[in-house]
mmCIF file with all atom_site columns, C-alpha atoms and ligand atoms in Angstrom:
data_model
loop_
_atom_site.group_PDB
_atom_site.id
_atom_site.type_symbol
_atom_site.label_atom_id
_atom_site.label_alt_id
_atom_site.label_comp_id
_atom_site.label_asym_id
_atom_site.label_entity_id
_atom_site.label_seq_id
_atom_site.pdbx_PDB_ins_code
_atom_site.Cartn_x
_atom_site.Cartn_y
_atom_site.Cartn_z
_atom_site.occupancy
_atom_site.B_iso_or_equiv
_atom_site.pdbx_formal_charge
_atom_site.auth_seq_id
_atom_site.auth_comp_id
_atom_site.auth_asym_id
_atom_site.auth_atom_id
_atom_site.pdbx_PDB_model_num
ATOM   1   C CA . MET X 1 1  ? 1.956   8.913   -13.145 1.00 0.00 ? 150  MET X CA 1
ATOM   2   C CA . LEU X 1 2  ? 2.507   9.645   -9.470  1.00 0.00 ? 151  LEU X CA 1
ATOM   3   C CA . PHE X 1 3  ? 0.015   8.875   -6.723  1.00 0.00 ? 152  PHE X CA 1
ATOM   4   C CA . ALA X 1 4  ? 0.073   9.310   -2.966  1.00 0.00 ? 153  ALA X CA 1
ATOM   5   C CA . VAL X 1 5  ? -1.802  6.446   -1.357  1.00 0.00 ? 154  VAL X CA 1
ATOM   6   C CA . ARG X 1 6  ? -2.827  6.192   2.280   1.00 0.00 ? 155  ARG X CA 1
ATOM   7   C CA . MET X 1 7  ? -3.544  2.701   3.568   1.00 0.00 ? 156  MET X CA 1
ATOM   8   C CA . ASP X 1 8  ? -5.242  2.176   6.926   1.00 0.00 ? 157  ASP X CA 1
ATOM   9   C CA . VAL X 1 9  ? -5.122  -1.439  8.073   1.00 0.00 ? 158  VAL X CA 1
ATOM   10  C CA . ASP X 1 10 ? -7.809  -2.906  10.334  1.00 0.00 ? 159  ASP X CA 1
ATOM   11  C CA . LEU X 1 11 ? -7.231  -6.605  10.983  1.00 0.00 ? 160  LEU X CA 1
ATOM   12  C CA . PRO X 1 12 ? -10.095 -8.308  12.844  1.00 0.00 ? 161  PRO X CA 1
ATOM   13  C CA . ARG X 1 13 ? -9.213  -9.130  16.466  1.00 0.00 ? 162  ARG X CA 1
ATOM   14  C CA . ASP X 1 14 ? -10.478 -12.685 15.991  1.00 0.00 ? 163  ASP X CA 1
ATOM   15  C CA . LEU X 1 15 ? -8.450  -13.358 12.821  1.00 0.00 ? 164  LEU X CA 1
ATOM   16  C CA . ASP X 1 16 ? -6.630  -16.709 13.048  1.00 0.00 ? 165  ASP X CA 1
ATOM   17  C CA . PRO X 1 17 ? -3.047  -15.848 14.123  1.00 0.00 ? 166  PRO X CA 1
ATOM   18  C CA . VAL X 1 18 ? -1.605  -18.139 11.416  1.00 0.00 ? 167  VAL X CA 1
ATOM   19  C CA . VAL X 1 19 ? -3.687  -16.452 8.705   1.00 0.00 ? 168  VAL X CA 1
ATOM   20  C CA . ARG X 1 20 ? -2.631  -13.081 10.092  1.00 0.00 ? 169  ARG X CA 1
ATOM   21  C CA . GLN X 1 21 ? 1.060   -13.972 10.047  1.00 0.00 ? 170  GLN X CA 1
ATOM   22  C CA . GLU X 1 22 ? 0.901   -15.458 6.530   1.00 0.00 ? 171  GLU X CA 1
ATOM   23  C CA . THR X 1 23 ? -1.055  -12.515 5.132   1.00 0.00 ? 172  THR X CA 1
ATOM   24  C CA . VAL X 1 24 ? 1.324   -9.937  6.617   1.00 0.00 ? 173  VAL X CA 1
ATOM   25  C CA . ALA X 1 25 ? 4.327   -11.911 5.269   1.00 0.00 ? 174  ALA X CA 1
ATOM   26  C CA . ARG X 1 26 ? 2.766   -12.081 1.773   1.00 0.00 ? 175  ARG X CA 1
ATOM   27  C CA . GLU X 1 27 ? 2.023   -8.341  1.953   1.00 0.00 ? 176  GLU X CA 1
ATOM   28  C CA . LYS X 1 28 ? 5.669   -7.599  2.796   1.00 0.00 ? 177  LYS X CA 1
ATOM   29  C CA . ALA X 1 29 ? 6.977   -9.701  -0.114  1.00 0.00 ? 178  ALA X CA 1
ATOM   30  C CA . TYR X 1 30 ? 4.425   -8.184  -2.535  1.00 0.00 ? 179  TYR X CA 1
ATOM   31  C CA . SER X 1 31 ? 5.338   -4.649  -1.424  1.00 0.00 ? 180  SER X CA 1
ATOM   32  C CA . GLN X 1 32 ? 9.083   -5.271  -1.617  1.00 0.00 ? 181  GLN X CA 1
ATOM   33  C CA . ASP X 1 33 ? 8.827   -6.745  -5.146  1.00 0.00 ? 182  ASP X CA 1
ATOM   34  C CA . LEU X 1 34 ? 7.051   -3.576  -6.292  1.00 0.00 ? 183  LEU X CA 1
ATOM   35  C CA . GLN X 1 35 ? 9.622   -1.388  -4.493  1.00 0.00 ? 184  GLN X CA 1
ATOM   36  C CA . ARG X 1 36 ? 12.415  -3.234  -6.318  1.00 0.00 ? 185  ARG X CA 1
ATOM   37  C CA . SER X 1 37 ? 10.640  -2.758  -9.665  1.00 0.00 ? 186  SER X CA 1
ATOM   38  C CA . GLY X 1 38 ? 10.304  0.994   -8.964  1.00 0.00 ? 187  GLY X CA 1
ATOM   39  C CA . GLU X 1 39 ? 6.517   1.227   -9.056  1.00 0.00 ? 188  GLU X CA 1
ATOM   40  C CA . TRP X 1 40 ? 6.250   1.540   -5.247  1.00 0.00 ? 189  TRP X CA 1
ATOM   41  C CA . ARG X 1 41 ? 8.646   4.467   -4.713  1.00 0.00 ? 190  ARG X CA 1
ATOM   42  C CA . HIS X 1 42 ? 8.208   5.227   -1.022  1.00 0.00 ? 191  HIS X CA 1
ATOM   43  C CA . ILE X 1 43 ? 6.464   3.755   1.988   1.00 0.00 ? 192  ILE X CA 1
ATOM   44  C CA . TRP X 1 44 ? 6.268   5.634   5.284   1.00 0.00 ? 193  TRP X CA 1
ATOM   45  C CA . ARG X 1 45 ? 4.646   4.555   8.530   1.00 0.00 ? 194  ARG X CA 1
ATOM   46  C CA . ILE X 1 46 ? 2.188   7.068   9.979   1.00 0.00 ? 195  ILE X CA 1
ATOM   47  C CA . VAL X 1 47 ? 3.348   7.492   13.555  1.00 0.00 ? 196  VAL X CA 1
ATOM   48  C CA . GLY X 1 48 ? 1.136   5.763   16.095  1.00 0.00 ? 197  GLY X CA 1
ATOM   49  C CA . GLN X 1 49 ? -1.177  4.120   13.558  1.00 0.00 ? 198  GLN X CA 1
ATOM   50  C CA . TYR X 1 50 ? -1.326  0.846   11.602  1.00 0.00 ? 199  TYR X CA 1
ATOM   51  C CA . SER X 1 51 ? -1.269  2.998   8.465   1.00 0.00 ? 200  SER X CA 1
ATOM   52  C CA . ASN X 1 52 ? 1.153   4.051   5.788   1.00 0.00 ? 201  ASN X CA 1
ATOM   53  C CA . VAL X 1 53 ? 1.552   6.745   3.191   1.00 0.00 ? 202  VAL X CA 1
ATOM   54  C CA . SER X 1 54 ? 3.085   5.475   -0.023  1.00 0.00 ? 203  SER X CA 1
ATOM   55  C CA . ILE X 1 55 ? 4.127   7.016   -3.320  1.00 0.00 ? 204  ILE X CA 1
ATOM   56  C CA . PHE X 1 56 ? 3.489   4.988   -6.477  1.00 0.00 ? 205  PHE X CA 1
ATOM   57  C CA . ASP X 1 57 ? 4.890   5.693   -9.928  1.00 0.00 ? 206  ASP X CA 1
ATOM   58  C CA . VAL X 1 58 ? 2.781   3.705   -12.376 1.00 0.00 ? 207  VAL X CA 1
ATOM   59  C CA . ALA X 1 59 ? 1.838   3.784   -16.059 1.00 0.00 ? 208  ALA X CA 1
ATOM   60  C CA . SER X 1 60 ? -1.916  4.206   -15.596 1.00 0.00 ? 209  SER X CA 1
ATOM   61  C CA . ASN X 1 61 ? -4.849  4.398   -13.219 1.00 0.00 ? 210  ASN X CA 1
ATOM   62  C CA . GLU X 1 62 ? -5.628  0.818   -14.202 1.00 0.00 ? 211  GLU X CA 1
ATOM   63  C CA . ARG X 1 63 ? -2.145  -0.340  -13.141 1.00 0.00 ? 212  ARG X CA 1
ATOM   64  C CA . LEU X 1 64 ? -2.491  1.344   -9.737  1.00 0.00 ? 213  LEU X CA 1
ATOM   65  C CA . HIS X 1 65 ? -5.893  -0.266  -9.303  1.00 0.00 ? 214  HIS X CA 1
ATOM   66  C CA . GLU X 1 66 ? -4.417  -3.658  -10.177 1.00 0.00 ? 215  GLU X CA 1
ATOM   67  C CA . ILE X 1 67 ? -1.598  -3.206  -7.632  1.00 0.00 ? 216  ILE X CA 1
ATOM   68  C CA . LEU X 1 68 ? -3.932  -2.090  -4.845  1.00 0.00 ? 217  LEU X CA 1
ATOM   69  C CA . TRP X 1 69 ? -6.512  -4.790  -5.600  1.00 0.00 ? 218  TRP X CA 1
ATOM   70  C CA . GLY X 1 70 ? -3.725  -7.376  -5.378  1.00 0.00 ? 219  GLY X CA 1
ATOM   71  C CA . LEU X 1 71 ? -2.509  -6.346  -1.903  1.00 0.00 ? 220  LEU X CA 1
ATOM   72  C CA . PRO X 1 72 ? -2.850  -9.381  0.385   1.00 0.00 ? 221  PRO X CA 1
ATOM   73  C CA . LEU X 1 73 ? -4.134  -7.018  3.102   1.00 0.00 ? 222  LEU X CA 1
ATOM   74  C CA . PHE X 1 74 ? -6.587  -5.344  0.686   1.00 0.00 ? 223  PHE X CA 1
ATOM   75  C CA . PRO X 1 75 ? -9.667  -6.948  2.342   1.00 0.00 ? 224  PRO X CA 1
ATOM   76  C CA . TYR X 1 76 ? -8.619  -5.345  5.638   1.00 0.00 ? 225  TYR X CA 1
ATOM   77  C CA . MET X 1 77 ? -7.686  -1.888  4.349   1.00 0.00 ? 226  MET X CA 1
ATOM   78  C CA . THR X 1 78 ? -9.273  1.465   3.778   1.00 0.00 ? 227  THR X CA 1
ATOM   79  C CA . ILE X 1 79 ? -7.392  3.123   0.901   1.00 0.00 ? 228  ILE X CA 1
ATOM   80  C CA . GLU X 1 80 ? -7.312  6.758   -0.151  1.00 0.00 ? 229  GLU X CA 1
ATOM   81  C CA . VAL X 1 81 ? -5.683  7.662   -3.486  1.00 0.00 ? 230  VAL X CA 1
ATOM   82  C CA . THR X 1 82 ? -4.451  11.169  -4.324  1.00 0.00 ? 231  THR X CA 1
ATOM   83  C CA . PRO X 1 83 ? -3.145  11.861  -7.858  1.00 0.00 ? 232  PRO X CA 1
ATOM   84  C CA . LEU X 1 84 ? -0.047  14.092  -7.863  1.00 0.00 ? 233  LEU X CA 1
ATOM   85  C CA . ALA X 1 85 ? 1.112   16.773  -10.325 1.00 0.00 ? 234  ALA X CA 1
ATOM   86  C CA . SER X 1 86 ? 4.337   18.754  -10.440 1.00 0.00 ? 235  SER X CA 1
ATOM   87  C CA . HIS X 1 87 ? 4.388   21.783  -8.151  1.00 0.00 ? 236  HIS X CA 1
ATOM   88  C CA . PRO X 1 88 ? 5.399   25.049  -9.865  1.00 0.00 ? 237  PRO X CA 1
ATOM   89  C CA . SER X 1 89 ? 7.660   25.977  -6.913  1.00 0.00 ? 238  SER X CA 1
ATOM   90  C CA . ALA X 1 90 ? 9.513   22.674  -6.892  1.00 0.00 ? 239  ALA X CA 1
ATOM   91  C CA . ILE X 1 91 ? 13.268  22.959  -7.552  1.00 0.00 ? 240  ILE X CA 1
HETATM 92  O O1 . MUC V 2 .  ? 2.089   -2.236  7.259   1.00 0.00 ? 1753 MUC V O1 1
HETATM 93  C C1 . MUC V 2 .  ? 1.399   -1.594  6.431   1.00 0.00 ? 1753 MUC V C1 1
HETATM 94  O O2 . MUC V 2 .  ? 1.414   -0.360  6.380   1.00 0.00 ? 1753 MUC V O2 1
HETATM 95  C C2 . MUC V 2 .  ? 0.518   -2.334  5.452   1.00 0.00 ? 1753 MUC V C2 1
HETATM 96  C C3 . MUC V 2 .  ? 1.235   -2.935  4.338   1.00 0.00 ? 1753 MUC V C3 1
HETATM 97  C C4 . MUC V 2 .  ? 1.759   -2.140  3.253   1.00 0.00 ? 1753 MUC V C4 1
HETATM 98  C C5 . MUC V 2 .  ? 2.942   -2.663  2.885   1.00 0.00 ? 1753 MUC V C5 1
HETATM 99  C C6 . MUC V 2 .  ? 3.292   -3.654  3.791   1.00 0.00 ? 1753 MUC V C6 1
HETATM 100 O O3 . MUC V 2 .  ? 4.295   -4.360  3.809   1.00 0.00 ? 1753 MUC V O3 1
HETATM 101 O O4 . MUC V 2 .  ? 2.334   -3.765  4.735   1.00 0.00 ? 1753 MUC V O4 1
#
């Protein structure tokens, strides 16, 4: 099942810099593990924003929920999920 997911990150200005650095590093490792496994197919930066658009290929809605819930930056994100279907004009 394919999903487009938009993640907007909003880290508090007063967040401890060490916590910030550790959380961002854990997020990167978590994301790259899922990219290697094939569940996180694409990640694109939205120009000029601390946001990304990602494509996930997962077995179920529950699996996507589990992945998103487990994001180290999850507490600081607004997430929008769009389920995708094949387009009849796709070649
Ligand atoms: O930078 C972001 O867009 C947020 C987040 C998503 C994956 C990752 O490594 O960081």
